[in-house]
Coordinates of C-alpha atoms and ligand atoms in Angstrom, one line a residue:
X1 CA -26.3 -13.5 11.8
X2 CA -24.0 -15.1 14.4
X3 CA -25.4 -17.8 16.6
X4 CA -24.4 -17.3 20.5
X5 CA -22.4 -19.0 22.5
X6 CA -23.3 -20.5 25.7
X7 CA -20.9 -17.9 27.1
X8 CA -23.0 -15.0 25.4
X9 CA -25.7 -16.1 26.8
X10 CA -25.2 -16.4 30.2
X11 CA -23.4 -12.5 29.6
X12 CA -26.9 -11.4 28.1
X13 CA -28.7 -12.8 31.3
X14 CA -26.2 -10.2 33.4
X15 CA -28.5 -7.1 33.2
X16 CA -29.8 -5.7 36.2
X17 CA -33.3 -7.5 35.8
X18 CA -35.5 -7.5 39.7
X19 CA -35.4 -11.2 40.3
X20 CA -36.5 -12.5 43.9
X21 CA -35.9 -15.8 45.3
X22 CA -36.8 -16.7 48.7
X23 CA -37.4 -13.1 49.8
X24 CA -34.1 -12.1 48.4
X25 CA -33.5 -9.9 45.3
X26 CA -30.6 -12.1 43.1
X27 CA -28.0 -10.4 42.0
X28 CA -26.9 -12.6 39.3
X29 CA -29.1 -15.3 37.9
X30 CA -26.2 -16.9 36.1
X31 CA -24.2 -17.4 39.2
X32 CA -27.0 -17.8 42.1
X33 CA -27.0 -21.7 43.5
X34 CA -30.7 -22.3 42.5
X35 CA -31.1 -20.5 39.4
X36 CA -27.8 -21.2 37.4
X37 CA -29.1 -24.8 37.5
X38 CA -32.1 -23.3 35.3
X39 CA -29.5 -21.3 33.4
X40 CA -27.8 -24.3 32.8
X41 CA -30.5 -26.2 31.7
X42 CA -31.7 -23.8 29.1
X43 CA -27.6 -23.7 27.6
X44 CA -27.7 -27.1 26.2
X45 CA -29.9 -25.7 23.2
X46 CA -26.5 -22.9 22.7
X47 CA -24.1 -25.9 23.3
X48 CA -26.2 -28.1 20.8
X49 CA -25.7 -25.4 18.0
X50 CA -21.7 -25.4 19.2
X51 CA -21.4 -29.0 18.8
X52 CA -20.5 -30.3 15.7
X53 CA -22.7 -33.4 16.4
X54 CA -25.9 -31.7 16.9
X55 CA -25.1 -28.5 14.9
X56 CA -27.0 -29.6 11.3
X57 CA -29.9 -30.3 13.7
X58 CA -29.8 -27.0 16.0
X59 CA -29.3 -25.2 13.1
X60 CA -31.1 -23.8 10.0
X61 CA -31.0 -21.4 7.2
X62 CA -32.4 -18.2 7.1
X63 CA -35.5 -19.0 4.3
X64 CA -34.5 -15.4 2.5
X65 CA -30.4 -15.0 3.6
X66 CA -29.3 -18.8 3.9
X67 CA -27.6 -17.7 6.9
X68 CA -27.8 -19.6 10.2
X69 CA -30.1 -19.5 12.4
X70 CA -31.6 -21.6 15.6
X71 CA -34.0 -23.9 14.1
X72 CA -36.4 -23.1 16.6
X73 CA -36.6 -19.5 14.6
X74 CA -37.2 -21.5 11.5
X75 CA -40.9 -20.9 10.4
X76 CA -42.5 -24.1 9.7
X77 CA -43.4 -24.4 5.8
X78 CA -44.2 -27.8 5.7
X79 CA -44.7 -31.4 7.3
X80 CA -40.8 -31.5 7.0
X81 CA -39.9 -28.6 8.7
X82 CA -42.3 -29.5 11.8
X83 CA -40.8 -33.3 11.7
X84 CA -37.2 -31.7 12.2
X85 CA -38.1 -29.6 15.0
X86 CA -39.6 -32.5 16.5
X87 CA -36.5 -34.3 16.6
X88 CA -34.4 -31.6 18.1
X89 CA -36.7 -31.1 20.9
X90 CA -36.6 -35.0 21.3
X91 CA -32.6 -35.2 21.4
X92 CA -32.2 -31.6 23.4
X93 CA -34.3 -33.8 26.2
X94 CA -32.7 -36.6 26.0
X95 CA -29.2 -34.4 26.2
X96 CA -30.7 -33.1 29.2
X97 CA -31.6 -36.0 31.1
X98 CA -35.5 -35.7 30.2
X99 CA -35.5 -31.6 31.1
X100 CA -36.2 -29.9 27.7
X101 CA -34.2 -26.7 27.7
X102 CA -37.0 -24.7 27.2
X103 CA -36.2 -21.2 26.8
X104 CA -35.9 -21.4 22.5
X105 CA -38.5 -23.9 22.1
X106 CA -41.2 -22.0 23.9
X107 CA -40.2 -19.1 22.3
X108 CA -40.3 -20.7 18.9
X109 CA -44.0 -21.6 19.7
X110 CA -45.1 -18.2 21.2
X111 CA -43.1 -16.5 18.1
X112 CA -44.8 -18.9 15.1
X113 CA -48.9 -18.4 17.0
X114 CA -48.1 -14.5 17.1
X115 CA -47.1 -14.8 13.6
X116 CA -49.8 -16.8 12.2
X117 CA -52.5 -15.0 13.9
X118 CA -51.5 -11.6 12.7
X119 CA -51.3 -12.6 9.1
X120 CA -54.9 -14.0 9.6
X121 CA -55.7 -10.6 11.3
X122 CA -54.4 -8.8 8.2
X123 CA -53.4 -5.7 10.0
X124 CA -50.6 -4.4 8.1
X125 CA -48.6 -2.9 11.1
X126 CA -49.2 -6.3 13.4
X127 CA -47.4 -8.2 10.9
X128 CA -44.8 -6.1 10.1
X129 CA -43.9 -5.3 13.5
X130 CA -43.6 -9.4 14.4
X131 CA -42.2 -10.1 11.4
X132 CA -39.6 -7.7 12.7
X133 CA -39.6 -8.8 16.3
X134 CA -38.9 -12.6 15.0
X135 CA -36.1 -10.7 13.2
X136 CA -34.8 -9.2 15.9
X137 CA -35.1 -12.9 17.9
X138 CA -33.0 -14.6 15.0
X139 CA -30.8 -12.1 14.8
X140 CA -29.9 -11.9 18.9
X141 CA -30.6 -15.9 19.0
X142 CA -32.1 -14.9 22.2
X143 CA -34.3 -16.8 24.6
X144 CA -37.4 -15.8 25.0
X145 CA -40.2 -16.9 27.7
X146 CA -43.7 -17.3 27.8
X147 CA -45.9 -14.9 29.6
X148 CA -49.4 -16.6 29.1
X149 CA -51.3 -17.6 31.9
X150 CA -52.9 -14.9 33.9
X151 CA -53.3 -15.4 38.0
X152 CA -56.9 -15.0 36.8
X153 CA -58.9 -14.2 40.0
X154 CA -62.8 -16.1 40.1
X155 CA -62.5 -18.4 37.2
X156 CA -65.9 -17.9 36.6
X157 CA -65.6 -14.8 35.8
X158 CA -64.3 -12.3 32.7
X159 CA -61.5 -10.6 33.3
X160 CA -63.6 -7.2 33.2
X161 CA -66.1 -8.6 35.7
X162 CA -67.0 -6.0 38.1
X163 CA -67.5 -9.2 40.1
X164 CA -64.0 -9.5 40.1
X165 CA -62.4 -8.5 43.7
X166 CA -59.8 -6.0 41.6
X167 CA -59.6 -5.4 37.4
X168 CA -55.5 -6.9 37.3
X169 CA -56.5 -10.4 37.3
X170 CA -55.3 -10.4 33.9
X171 CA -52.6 -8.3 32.5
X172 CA -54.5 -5.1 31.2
X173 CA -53.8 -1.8 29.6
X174 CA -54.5 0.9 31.7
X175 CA -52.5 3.6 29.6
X176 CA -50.7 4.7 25.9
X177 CA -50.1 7.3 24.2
X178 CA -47.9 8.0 20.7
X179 CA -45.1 5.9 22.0
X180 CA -46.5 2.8 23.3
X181 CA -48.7 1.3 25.9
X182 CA -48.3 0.7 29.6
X183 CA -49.5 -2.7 30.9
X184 CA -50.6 -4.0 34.8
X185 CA -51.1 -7.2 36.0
X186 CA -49.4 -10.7 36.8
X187 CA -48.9 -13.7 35.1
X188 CA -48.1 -17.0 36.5
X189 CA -46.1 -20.0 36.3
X190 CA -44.0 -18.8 33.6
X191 CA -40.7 -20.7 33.4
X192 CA -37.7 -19.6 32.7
X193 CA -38.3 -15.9 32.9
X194 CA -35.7 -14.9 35.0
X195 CA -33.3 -16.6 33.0
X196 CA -34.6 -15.3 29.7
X197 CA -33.6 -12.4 27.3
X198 CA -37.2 -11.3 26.3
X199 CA -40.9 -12.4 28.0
X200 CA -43.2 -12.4 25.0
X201 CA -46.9 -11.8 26.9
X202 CA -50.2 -13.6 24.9
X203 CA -53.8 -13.6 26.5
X204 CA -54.5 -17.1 27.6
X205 CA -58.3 -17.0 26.8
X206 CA -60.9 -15.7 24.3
X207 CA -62.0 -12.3 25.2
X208 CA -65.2 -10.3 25.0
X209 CA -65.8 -6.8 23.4
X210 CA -65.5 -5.3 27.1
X211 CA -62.7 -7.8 27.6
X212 CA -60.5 -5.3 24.9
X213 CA -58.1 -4.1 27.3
X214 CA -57.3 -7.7 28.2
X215 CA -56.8 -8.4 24.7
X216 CA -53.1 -7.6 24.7
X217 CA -50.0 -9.1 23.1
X218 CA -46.7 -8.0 23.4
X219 CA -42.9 -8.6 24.1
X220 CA -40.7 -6.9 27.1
X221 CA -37.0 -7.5 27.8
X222 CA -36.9 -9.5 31.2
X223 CA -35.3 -6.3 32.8
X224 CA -37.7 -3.9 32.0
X225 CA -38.8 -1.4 34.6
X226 CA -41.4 -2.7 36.5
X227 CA -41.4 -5.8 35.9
X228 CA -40.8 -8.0 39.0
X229 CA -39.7 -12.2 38.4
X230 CA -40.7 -13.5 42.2
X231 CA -39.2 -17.3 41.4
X232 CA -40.2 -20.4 43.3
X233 CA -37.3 -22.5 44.5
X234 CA -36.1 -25.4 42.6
X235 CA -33.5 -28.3 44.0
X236 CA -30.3 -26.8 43.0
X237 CA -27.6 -29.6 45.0
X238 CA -27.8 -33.5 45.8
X239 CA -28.5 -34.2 49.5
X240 CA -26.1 -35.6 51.2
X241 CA -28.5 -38.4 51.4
X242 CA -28.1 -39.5 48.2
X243 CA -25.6 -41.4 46.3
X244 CA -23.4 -38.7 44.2
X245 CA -23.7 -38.7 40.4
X246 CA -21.9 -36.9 38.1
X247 CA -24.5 -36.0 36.3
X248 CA -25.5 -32.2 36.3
X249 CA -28.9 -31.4 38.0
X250 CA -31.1 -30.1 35.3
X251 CA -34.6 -28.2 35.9
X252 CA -36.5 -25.1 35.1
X253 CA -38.1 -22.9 37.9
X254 CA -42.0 -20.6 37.2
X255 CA -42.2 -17.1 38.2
X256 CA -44.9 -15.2 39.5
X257 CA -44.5 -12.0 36.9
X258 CA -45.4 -8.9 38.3
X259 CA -46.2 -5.9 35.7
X260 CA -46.1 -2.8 37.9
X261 CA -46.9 -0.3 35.2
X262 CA -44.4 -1.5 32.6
X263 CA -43.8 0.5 29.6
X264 CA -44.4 -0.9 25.9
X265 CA -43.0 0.7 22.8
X266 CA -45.7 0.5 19.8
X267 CA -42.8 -1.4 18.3
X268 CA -43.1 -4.3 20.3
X269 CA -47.1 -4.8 20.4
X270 CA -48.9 -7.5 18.5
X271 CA -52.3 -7.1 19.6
X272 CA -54.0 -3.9 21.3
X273 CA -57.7 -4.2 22.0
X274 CA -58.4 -6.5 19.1
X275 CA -60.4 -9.3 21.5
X276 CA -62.1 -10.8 18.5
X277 CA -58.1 -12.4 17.9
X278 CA -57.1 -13.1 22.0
X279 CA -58.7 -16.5 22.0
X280 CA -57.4 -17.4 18.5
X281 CA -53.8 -16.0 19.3
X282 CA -54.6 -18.4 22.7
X283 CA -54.8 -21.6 20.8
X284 CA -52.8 -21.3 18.2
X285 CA -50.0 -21.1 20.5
X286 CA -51.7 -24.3 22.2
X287 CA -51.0 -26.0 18.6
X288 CA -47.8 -25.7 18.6
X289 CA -46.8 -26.1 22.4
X290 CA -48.6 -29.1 22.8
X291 CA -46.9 -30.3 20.4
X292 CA -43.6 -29.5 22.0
X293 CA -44.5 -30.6 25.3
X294 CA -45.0 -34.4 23.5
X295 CA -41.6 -33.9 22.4
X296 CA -40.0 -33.5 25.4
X297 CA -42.3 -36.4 27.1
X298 CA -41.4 -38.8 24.7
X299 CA -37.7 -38.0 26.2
X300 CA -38.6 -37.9 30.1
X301 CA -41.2 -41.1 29.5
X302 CA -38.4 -43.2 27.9
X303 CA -35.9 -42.2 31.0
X304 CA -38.8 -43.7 33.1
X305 CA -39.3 -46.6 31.1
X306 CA -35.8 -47.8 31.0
X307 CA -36.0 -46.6 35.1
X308 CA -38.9 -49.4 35.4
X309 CA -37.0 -52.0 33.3
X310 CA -34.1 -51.3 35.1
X311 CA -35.3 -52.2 38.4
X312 CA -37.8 -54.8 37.3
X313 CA -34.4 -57.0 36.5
X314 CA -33.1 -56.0 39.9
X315 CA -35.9 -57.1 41.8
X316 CA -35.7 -60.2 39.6
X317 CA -39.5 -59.8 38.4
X318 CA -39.1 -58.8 35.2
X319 CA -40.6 -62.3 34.1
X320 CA -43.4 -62.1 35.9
X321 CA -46.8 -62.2 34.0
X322 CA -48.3 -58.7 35.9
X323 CA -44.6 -57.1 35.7
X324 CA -45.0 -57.8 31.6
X325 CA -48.6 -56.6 31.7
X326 CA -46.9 -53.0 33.6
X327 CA -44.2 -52.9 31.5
X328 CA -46.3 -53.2 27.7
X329 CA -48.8 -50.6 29.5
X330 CA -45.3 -48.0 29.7
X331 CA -44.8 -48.8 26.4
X332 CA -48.1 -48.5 25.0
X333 CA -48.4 -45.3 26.6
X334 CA -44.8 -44.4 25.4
X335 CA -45.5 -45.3 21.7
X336 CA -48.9 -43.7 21.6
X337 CA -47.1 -40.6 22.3
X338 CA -44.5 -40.9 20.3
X339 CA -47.1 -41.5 17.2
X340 CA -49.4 -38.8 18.0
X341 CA -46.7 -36.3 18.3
X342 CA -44.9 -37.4 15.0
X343 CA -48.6 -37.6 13.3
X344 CA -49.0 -34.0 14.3
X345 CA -46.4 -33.0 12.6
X346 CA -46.9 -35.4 9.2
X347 CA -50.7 -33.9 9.0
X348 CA -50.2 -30.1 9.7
X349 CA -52.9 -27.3 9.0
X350 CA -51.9 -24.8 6.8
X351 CA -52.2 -20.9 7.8
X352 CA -51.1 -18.2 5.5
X353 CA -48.4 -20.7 4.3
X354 CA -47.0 -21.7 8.1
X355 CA -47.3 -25.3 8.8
X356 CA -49.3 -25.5 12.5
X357 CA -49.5 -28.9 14.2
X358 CA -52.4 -30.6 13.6
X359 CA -54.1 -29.2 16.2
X360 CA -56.5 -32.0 17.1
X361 CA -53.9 -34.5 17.3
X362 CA -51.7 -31.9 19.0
X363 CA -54.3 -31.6 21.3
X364 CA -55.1 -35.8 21.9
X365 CA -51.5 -36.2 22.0
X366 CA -50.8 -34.1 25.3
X367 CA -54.1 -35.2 27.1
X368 CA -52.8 -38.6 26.3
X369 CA -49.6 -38.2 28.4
X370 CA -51.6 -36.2 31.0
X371 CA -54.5 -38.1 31.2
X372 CA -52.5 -41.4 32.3
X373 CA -49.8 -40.0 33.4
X374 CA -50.7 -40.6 37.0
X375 CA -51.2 -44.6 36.1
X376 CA -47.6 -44.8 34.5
X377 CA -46.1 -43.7 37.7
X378 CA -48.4 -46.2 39.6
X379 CA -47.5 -48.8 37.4
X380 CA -43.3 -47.8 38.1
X381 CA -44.2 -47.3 41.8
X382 CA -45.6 -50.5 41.9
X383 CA -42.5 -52.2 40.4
X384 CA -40.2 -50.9 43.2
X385 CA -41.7 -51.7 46.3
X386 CA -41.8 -50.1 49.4
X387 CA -38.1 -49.8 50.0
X388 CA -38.8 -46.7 47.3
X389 CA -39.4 -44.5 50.2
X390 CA -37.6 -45.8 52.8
X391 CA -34.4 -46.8 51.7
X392 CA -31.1 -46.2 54.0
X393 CA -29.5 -43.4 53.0
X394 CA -25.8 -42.9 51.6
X395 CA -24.5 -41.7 54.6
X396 CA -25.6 -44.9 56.2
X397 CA -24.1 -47.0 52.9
X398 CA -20.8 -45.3 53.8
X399 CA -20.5 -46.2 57.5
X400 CA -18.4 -49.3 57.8
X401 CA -20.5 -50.7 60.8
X402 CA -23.8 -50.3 58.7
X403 CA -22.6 -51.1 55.1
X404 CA -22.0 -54.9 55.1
X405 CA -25.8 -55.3 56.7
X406 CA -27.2 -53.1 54.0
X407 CA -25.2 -54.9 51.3
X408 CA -26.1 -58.2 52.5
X409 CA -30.0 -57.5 53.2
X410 CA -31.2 -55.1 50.6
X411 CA -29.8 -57.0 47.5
X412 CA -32.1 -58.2 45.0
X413 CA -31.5 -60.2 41.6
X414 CA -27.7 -62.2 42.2
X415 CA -25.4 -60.6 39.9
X416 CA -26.8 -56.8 40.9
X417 CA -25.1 -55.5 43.4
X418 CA -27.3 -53.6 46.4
X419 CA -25.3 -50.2 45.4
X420 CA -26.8 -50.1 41.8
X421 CA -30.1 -50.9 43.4
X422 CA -29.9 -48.4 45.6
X423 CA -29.1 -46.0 43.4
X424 CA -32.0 -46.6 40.8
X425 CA -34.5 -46.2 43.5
X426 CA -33.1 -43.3 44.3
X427 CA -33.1 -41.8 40.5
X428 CA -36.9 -43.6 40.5
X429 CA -37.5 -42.0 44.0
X430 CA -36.8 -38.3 43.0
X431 CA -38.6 -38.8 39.3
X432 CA -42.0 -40.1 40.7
X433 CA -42.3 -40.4 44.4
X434 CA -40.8 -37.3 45.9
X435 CA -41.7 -33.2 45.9
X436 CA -40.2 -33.1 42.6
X437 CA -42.3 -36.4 41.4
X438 CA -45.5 -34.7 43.0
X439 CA -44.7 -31.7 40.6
X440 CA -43.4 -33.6 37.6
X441 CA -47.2 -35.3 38.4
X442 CA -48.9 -31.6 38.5
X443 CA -47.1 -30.3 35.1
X444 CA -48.7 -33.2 33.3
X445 CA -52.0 -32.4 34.2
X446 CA -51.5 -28.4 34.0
X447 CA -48.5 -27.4 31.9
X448 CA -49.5 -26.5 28.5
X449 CA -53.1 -26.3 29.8
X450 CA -55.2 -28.1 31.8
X451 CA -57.0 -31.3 30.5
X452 CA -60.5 -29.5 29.7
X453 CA -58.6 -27.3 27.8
X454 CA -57.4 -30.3 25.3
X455 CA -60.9 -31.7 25.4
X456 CA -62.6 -27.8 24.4
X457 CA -60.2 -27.8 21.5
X458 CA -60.5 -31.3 20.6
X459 CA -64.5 -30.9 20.7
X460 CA -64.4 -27.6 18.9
X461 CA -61.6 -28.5 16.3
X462 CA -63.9 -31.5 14.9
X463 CA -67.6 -30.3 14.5
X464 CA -66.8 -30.7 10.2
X465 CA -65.8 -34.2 10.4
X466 CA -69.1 -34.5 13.3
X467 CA -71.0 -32.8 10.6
X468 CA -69.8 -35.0 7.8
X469 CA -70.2 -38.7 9.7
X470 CA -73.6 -38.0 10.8
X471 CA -74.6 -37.2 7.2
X472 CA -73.0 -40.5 6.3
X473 CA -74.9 -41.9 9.1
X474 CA -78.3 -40.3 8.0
X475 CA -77.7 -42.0 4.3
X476 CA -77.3 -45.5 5.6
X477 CA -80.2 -45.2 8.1
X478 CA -82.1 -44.2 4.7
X479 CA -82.9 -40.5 6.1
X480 CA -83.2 -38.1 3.4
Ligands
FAD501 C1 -44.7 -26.4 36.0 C2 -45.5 -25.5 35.2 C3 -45.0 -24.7 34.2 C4 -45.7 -23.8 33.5 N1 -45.1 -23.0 32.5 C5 -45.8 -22.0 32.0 C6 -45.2 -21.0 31.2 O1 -44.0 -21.0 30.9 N2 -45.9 -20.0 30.7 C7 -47.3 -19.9 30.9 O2 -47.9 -18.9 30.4 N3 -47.9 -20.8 31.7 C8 -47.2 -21.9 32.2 N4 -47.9 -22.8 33.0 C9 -49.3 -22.6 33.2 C10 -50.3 -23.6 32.7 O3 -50.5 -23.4 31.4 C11 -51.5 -23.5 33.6 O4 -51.1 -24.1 34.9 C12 -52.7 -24.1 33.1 O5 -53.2 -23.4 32.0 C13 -53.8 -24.2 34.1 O6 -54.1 -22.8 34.6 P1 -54.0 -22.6 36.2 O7 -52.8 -23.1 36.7 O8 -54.3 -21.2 36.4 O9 -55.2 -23.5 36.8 P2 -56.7 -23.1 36.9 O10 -57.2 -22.3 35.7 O11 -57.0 -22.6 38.3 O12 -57.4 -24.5 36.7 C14 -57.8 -25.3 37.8 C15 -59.1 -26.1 37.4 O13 -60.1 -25.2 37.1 C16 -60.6 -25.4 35.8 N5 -61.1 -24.1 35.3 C17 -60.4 -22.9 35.3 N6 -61.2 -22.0 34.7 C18 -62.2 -22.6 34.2 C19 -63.4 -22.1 33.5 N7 -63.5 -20.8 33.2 N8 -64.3 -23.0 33.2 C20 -64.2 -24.3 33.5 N9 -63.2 -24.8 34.2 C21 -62.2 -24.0 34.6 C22 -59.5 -26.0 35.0 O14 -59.9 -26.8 33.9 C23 -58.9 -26.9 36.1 O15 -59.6 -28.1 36.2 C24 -47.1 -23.8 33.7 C25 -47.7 -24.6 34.6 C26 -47.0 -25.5 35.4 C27 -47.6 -26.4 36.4

């Protein structure tokens, strides 16, 4: 197995696959202004296993060949294994400036829920064709997105609800024969597809017997016939507003996925009609991308942090008691994440011998970040001041008539001069108080499920230790 290059990536990418952008169809995602900043992004997990310094941690062994592999294709066997991938997530973040690169990690969760809910399935052909798939993934090292959440329709309703306006709310099978299956439908939000080898497609709810053609699992190569990535934009160049930085931008754009009839060899299905498994498949793949979502928070949250520090000192209030108070909140908030995530991985549940993130904490650890989310970027807001959002811009900075009056009146601290003020609320500005902050804001709250989602699995995940503290309770109240 040979791991691929950046290069080899990018190549893959070049395949003929129906990607729109802004009413356009793109004719290469790898060179297009908006989307090679999401190709990009997703390269620094190729470049990590291409550096020497981050190669031991990119990289693992193949459990049966000893050959290398990305870790991310690394089935977890233990609290070990989990603790590792943990820390690559964490530093492939922090390499790209608090974007995860998404495209293996997702894949790696997506790959390890198919896997453990087929063994517990105990269909014979399931698990031998993922076992083959995740094979095929290790072999490739491809990237692989996540096709889970369905556009849905009346959230109220089933997706086989007559009461539903149309029955492709929800990916479906309307066709197969000896070959394979043909699937319709759309799936939203899903990031990185257009700049992914393979989508792999999971339900994203429990289904009901007349749910079974919604019960569908499978994996497509992102230039299959029929299948349509409409992207929405993403900021792809500084505005000449802003002070330049050398820094690359880094981000990931969601597609609305279009299945118009696509074709599915038997080869490639993991579950077909078996709705008794859609909701388990659902959150077992919640276990483990919950879990990688806290990684890559821990990464953006510390960015923030040191943003909030940063211009706490500036404004020269970074000794003042409420500052202090806003500041030990961040890192309260910052180091309850970090525990919850590590704990996750230190206390895994066991499933046909793959270690699965504890899925309760898993599950308290991301609606901890969501949940008061919001707040930490109140608290940073708060530290800036107005001049956040109404700052002269860089073009002003570099007229010699206005410069000297900008310098002069928009200093803060002595010592820090206005430019490096500037410049942090403008890095603060486009974190947490701009169109990007407003989203940054909305993928807490809904990427990698919505907050009742956490709560339902927290609730549901603990009626034995319920169970077992009310019987304690019962025996000191003296109820027999
Ligand atoms: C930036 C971003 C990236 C994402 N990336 C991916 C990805 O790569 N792959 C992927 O598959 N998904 C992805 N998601 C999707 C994410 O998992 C969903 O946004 C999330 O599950 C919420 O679903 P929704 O957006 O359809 O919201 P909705 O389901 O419309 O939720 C809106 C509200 O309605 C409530 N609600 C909905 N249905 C019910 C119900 N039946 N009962 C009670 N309350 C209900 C929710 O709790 C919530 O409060 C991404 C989302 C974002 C924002």
């Amino acid at each position: 197995m040979v791991l691929r290059t950046v290069e080899d990536y990018k190549q893959g990418l070049r395949d003929n696959r129906e990607v729109w952008i802004l009413g356009e169809k793109v004719k290469d995602v790898t060179t297009h202004p908006m989307l090679r900043v999401g190709v990009e992004t997703a390269a620094v997990d190729y470049e990590m296993a291409e550096d020497p310094k981050y190669r031991d941690l990119a990289v693992a062994k193949h459990p049966e060949t000893g050959e290398p592999i990305s870790r991310h294709y690394y089935l977890p066997k233990n609290a070990e294994d989990l603790l590792k991938r943990h820390e690559l997530i964490v530093t492939a973040t922090r390499l790209g400036d608090g974007v995860i690169p998404f495209t293996k990690d997702v894949a790696g969760d997506c790959l390890n829920a198919v896997m453990v809910t087929a063994q517990v399935m105990g269909k014979e052909e399931n698990l031998e064709r993922i076992t083959e798939y995740y094979e095929y993934v290790r072999k490739k090292d491809l990237s692989v997105a996540c096709g889970m959440t369905d556009v849905k329709g009346n959230r109220s309703l089933h997706p086989s609800s007559p009461e539903q306006t149309h029955p492709d709310f929800y990916v479906r099978v309307v066709d197969q024969n000896d070959e394979g299956i043909t699937v319709r439908g759309a799936k939203i939000h899903i990031t990185a597809s257009a700049y992914s080898d393979d989508i792999l497609v999971l339900p994203c709810r429990a289904m009901r017997e007349d749910d079974k053609d919604y019960a569908v699992c499978f994996a497509v190569p992102a230039n299959s016939k029929g299948l349509k990535h409409i992207m929405h934009p993403l900021r792809y160049q500084q505005s000449p507003l802003e002070f330049p930085v050398d820094e690359p931008i880094r981000m990931h754009t969601e597609a609305l996925l279009v299945f118009d009839d696509v074709f599915i060899p038997w080869e490639r299905v993991f579950l077909c009609g078996e709705w008794q498994h859609a909701g388990s498949l659902a959150y077992n793949f919640s276990f483990f991308h919950r879990h990688t979502a806290s990684c890559y928070r821990i990464a953006l949250t510390e960015l923030q942090l040191g943003m909030a520090q940063a211009i706490a000192e500036y404004n020269g209030i970074d000794r003042i008691s409420h500052v202090r108070e806003k500041i030990t909140n961040m890192i309260i908030y910052l180091e309850m994440l970090k525990s919850l995530a590590k704990a996750s991985c230190s206390d895994p549940v066991m499933h046909s011998g793959v270690a699965v993130p504890n899925p309760i904490i898993s599950n308290i650890s991301k609606y901890h970040f969501a949940e008061n989310y919001h707040n930490f970027v109140k608290w940073v807001q708060d530290l800036c001041g107005g001049i956040l959002v109404t700052a002269p811009t860089y073009q002003d900075y570099q007229n010699p008539e206005l410069k000297d009056y900008i310098d002069k009146y928009l200093g803060g601290r002595k010592g820090i001069p206005t430019e490096h003020r500037l410049r942090m609320l403008q890095l603060i500005r486009i974190w947490l108080a701009s169109d990007i902050g407003g989203g940054v804001e909305v993928l807490a709250l809904h990427g990698e499920g919505s907050l009742q989602a956490q709560r339902m699995i927290i609730y549901g995940e603990y009626q034995n230790q319920l169970q077992e503290y009310k019987e304690r309770a019962k025996k000191v109240a003296g109820i027999k």
